[in-house]
mmCIF file of N, CA and C in Angstrom:
data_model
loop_
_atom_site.group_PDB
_atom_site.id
_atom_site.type_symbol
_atom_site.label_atom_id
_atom_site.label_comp_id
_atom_site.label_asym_id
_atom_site.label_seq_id
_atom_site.Cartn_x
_atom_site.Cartn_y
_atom_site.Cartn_z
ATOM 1 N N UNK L 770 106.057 91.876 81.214
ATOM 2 C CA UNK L 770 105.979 91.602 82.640
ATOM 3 C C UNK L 770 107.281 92.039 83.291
ATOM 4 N N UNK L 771 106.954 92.754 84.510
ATOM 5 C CA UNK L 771 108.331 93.356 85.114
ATOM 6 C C UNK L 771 109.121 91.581 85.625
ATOM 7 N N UNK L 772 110.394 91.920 85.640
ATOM 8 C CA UNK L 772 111.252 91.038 85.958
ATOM 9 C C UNK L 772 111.008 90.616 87.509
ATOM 10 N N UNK L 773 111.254 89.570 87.976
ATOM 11 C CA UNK L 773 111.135 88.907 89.695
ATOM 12 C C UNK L 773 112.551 89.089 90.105
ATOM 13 N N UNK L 774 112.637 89.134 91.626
ATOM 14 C CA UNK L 774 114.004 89.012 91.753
ATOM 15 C C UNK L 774 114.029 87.848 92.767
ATOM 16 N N UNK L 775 114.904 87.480 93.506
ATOM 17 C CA UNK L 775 114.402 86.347 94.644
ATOM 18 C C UNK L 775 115.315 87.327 95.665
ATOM 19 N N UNK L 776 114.658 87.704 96.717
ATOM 20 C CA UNK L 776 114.897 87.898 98.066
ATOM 21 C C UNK L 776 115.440 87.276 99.344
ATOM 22 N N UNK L 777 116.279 87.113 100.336
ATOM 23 C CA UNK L 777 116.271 86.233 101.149
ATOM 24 C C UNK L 777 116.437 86.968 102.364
ATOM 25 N N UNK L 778 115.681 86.415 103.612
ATOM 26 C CA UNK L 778 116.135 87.116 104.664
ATOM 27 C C UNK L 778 116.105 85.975 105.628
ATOM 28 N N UNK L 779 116.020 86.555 107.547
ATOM 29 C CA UNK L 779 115.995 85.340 108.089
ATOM 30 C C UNK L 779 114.700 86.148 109.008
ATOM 31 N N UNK L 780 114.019 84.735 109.754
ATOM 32 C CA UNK L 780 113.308 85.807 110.904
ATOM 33 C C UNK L 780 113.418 84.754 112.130
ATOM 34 N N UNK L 781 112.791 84.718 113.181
ATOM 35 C CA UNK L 781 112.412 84.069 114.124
ATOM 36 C C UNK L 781 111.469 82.344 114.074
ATOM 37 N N UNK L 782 112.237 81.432 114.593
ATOM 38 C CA UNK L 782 111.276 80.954 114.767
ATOM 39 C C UNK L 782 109.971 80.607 114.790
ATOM 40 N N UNK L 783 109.773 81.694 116.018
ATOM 41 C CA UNK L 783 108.633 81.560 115.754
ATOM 42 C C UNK L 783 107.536 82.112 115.147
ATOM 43 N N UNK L 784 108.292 83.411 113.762
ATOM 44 C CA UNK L 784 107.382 83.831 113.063
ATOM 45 C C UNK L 784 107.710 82.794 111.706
ATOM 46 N N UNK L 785 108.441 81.562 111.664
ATOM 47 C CA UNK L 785 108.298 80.903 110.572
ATOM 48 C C UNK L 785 107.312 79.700 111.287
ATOM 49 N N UNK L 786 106.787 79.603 112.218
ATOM 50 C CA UNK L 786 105.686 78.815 112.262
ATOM 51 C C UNK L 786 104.143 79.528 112.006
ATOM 52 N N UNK L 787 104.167 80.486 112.680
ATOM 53 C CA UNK L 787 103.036 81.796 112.228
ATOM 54 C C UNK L 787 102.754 82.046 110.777
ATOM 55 N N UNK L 788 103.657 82.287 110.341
ATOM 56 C CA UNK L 788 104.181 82.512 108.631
ATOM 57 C C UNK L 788 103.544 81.098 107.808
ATOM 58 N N UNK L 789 103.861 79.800 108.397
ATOM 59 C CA UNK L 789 103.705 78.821 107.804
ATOM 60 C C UNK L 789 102.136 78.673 107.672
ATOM 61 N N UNK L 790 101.467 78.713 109.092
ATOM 62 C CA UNK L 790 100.032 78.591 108.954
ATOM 63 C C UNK L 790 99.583 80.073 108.173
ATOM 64 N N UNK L 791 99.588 80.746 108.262
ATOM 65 C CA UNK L 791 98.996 81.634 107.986
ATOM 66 C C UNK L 791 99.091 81.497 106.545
ATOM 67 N N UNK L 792 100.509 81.189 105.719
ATOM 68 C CA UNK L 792 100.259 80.781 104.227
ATOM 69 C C UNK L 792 99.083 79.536 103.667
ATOM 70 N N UNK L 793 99.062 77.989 104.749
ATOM 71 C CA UNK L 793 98.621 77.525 104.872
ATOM 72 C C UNK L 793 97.112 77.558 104.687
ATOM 73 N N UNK L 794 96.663 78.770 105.805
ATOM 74 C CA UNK L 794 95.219 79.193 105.843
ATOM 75 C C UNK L 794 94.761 79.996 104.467
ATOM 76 N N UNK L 795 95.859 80.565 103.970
ATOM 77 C CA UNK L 795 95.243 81.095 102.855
ATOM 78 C C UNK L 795 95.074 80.688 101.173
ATOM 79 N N UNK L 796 95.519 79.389 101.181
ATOM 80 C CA UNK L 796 95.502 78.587 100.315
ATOM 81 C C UNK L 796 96.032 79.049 99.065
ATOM 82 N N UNK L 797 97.334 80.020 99.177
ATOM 83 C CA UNK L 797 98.607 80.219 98.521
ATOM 84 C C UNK L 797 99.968 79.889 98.351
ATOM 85 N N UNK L 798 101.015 79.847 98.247
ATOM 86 C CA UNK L 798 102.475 79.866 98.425
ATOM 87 C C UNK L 798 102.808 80.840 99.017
ATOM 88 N N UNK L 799 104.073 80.705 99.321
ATOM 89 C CA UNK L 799 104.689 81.735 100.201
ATOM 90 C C UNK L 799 105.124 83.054 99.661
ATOM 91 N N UNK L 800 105.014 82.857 98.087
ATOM 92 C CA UNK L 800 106.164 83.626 97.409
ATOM 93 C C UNK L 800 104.748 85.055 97.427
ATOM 94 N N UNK L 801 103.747 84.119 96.710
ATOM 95 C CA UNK L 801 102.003 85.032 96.588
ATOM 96 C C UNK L 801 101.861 85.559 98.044
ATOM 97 N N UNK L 802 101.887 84.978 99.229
ATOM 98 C CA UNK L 802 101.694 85.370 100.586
ATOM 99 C C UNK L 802 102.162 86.669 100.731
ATOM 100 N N UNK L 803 103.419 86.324 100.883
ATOM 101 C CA UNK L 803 104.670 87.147 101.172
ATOM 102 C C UNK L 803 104.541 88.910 100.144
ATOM 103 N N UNK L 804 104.503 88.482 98.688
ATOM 104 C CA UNK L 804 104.373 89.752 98.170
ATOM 105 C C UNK L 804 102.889 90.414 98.718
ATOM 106 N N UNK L 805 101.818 89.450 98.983
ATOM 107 C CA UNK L 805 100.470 90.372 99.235
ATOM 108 C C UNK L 805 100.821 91.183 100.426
ATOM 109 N N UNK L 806 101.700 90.206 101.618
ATOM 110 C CA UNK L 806 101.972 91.162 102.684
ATOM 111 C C UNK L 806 102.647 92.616 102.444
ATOM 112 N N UNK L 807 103.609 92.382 101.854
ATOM 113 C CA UNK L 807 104.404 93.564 101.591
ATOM 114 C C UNK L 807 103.635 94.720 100.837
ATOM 115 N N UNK L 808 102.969 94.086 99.971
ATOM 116 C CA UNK L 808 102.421 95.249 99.421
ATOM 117 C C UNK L 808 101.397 96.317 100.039
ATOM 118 N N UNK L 809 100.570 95.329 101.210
ATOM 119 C CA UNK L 809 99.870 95.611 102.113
ATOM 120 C C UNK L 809 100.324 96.662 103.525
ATOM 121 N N UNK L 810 101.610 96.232 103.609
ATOM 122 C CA UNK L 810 102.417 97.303 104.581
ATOM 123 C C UNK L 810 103.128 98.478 103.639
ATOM 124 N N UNK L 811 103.455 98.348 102.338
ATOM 125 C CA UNK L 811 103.367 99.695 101.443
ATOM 126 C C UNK L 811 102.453 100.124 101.104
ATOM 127 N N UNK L 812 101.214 100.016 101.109
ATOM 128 C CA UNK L 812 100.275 100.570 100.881
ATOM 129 C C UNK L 812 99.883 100.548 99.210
ATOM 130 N N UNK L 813 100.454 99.779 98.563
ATOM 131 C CA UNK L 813 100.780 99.439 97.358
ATOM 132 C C UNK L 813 98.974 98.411 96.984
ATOM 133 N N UNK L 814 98.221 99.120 95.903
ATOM 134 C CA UNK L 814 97.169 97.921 95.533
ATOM 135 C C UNK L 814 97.477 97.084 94.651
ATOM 136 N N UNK L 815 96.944 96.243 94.777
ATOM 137 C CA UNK L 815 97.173 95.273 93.406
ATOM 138 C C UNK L 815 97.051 94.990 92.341
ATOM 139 N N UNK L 816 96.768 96.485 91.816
ATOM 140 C CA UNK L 816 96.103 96.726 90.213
ATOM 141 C C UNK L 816 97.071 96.879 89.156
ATOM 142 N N UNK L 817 98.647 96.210 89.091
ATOM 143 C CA UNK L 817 99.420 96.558 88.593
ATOM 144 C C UNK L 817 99.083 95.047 87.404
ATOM 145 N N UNK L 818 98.892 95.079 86.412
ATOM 146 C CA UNK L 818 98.482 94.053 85.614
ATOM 147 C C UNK L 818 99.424 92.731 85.481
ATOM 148 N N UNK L 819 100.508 93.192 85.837
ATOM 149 C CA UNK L 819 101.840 92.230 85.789
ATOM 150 C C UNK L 819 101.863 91.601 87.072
ATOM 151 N N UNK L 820 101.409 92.156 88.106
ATOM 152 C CA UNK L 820 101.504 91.684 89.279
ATOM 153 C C UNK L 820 100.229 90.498 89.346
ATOM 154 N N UNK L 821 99.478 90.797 88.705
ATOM 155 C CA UNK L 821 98.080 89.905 88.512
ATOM 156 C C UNK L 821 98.420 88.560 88.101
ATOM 157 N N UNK L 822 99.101 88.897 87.098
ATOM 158 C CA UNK L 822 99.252 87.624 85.831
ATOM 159 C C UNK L 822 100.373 87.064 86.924
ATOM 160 N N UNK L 823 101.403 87.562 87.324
ATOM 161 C CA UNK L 823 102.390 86.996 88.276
ATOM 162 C C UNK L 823 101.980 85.983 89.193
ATOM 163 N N UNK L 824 101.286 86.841 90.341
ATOM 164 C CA UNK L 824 100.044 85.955 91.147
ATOM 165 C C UNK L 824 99.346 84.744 90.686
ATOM 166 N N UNK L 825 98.733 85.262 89.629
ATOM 167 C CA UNK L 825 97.863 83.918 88.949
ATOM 168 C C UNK L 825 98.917 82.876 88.883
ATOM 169 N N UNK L 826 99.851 82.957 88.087
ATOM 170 C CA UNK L 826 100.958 82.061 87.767
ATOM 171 C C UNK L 826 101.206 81.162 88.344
ATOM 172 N N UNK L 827 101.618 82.045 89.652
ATOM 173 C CA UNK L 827 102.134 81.553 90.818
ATOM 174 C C UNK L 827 101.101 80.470 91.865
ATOM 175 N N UNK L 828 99.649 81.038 91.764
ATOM 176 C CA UNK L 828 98.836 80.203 92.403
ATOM 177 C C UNK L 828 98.539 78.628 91.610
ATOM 178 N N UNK L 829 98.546 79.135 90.085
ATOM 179 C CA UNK L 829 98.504 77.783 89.746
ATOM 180 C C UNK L 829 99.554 77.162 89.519
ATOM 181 N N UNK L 830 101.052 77.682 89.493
ATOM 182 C CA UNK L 830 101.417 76.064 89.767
ATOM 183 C C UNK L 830 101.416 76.040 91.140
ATOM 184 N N UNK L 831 101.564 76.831 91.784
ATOM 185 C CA UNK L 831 100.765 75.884 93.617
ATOM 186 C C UNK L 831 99.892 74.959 93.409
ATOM 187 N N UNK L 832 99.020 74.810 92.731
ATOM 188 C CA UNK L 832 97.966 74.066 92.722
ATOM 189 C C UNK L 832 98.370 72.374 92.215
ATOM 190 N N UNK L 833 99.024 73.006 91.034
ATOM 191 C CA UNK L 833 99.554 71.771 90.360
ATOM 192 C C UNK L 833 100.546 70.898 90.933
ATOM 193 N N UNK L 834 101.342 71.847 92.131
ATOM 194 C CA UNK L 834 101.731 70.750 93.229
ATOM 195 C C UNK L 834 101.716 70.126 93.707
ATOM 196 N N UNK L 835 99.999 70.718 94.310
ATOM 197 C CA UNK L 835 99.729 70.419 95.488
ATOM 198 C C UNK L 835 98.912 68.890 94.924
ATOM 199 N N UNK L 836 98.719 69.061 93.464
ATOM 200 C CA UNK L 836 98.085 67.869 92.985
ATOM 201 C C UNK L 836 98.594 66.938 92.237
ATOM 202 N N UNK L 837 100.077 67.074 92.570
ATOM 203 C CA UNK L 837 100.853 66.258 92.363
ATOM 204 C C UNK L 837 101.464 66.583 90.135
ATOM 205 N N UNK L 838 100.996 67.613 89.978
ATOM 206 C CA UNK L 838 100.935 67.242 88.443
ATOM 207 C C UNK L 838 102.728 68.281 87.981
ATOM 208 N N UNK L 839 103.651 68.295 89.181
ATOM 209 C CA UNK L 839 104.509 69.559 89.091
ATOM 210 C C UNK L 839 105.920 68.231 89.557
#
């Protein structure tokens, strides 16, 4: 699996309330959000197998958060 790095930037206000629902609505984390966006404005698909298993990862322990088991 390719290595993660952690990123940081800043944005607006009020695209961290936009940002918030919109992660919200899609019943992911930010980290899964965030890379689908990007990849989506590179034009990048998601068939990279590492990126899959990454994702998955990532959604379930979201889950396990969100259900208290984290």
């Amino acid at each position: 699996m390719s290595k993660s790095l952690s990123v940081t930037f800043r944005v607006t206000a009020e695209l961290v309330e936009s940002f918030t629902n919109a992660v919200s609505e899609s019943g992911t984390d930010k980290t899964t959000w965030l890379i689908d966006a990007v990849r989506h404005k590179l034009s990048q698909p998601d068939s990279n197998p590492d990126y899959r298993m990454f994702a998955l990862a990532e959604r379930m322990e979201y889950k396990q958060h969100l259900n208290g088991k984290v």
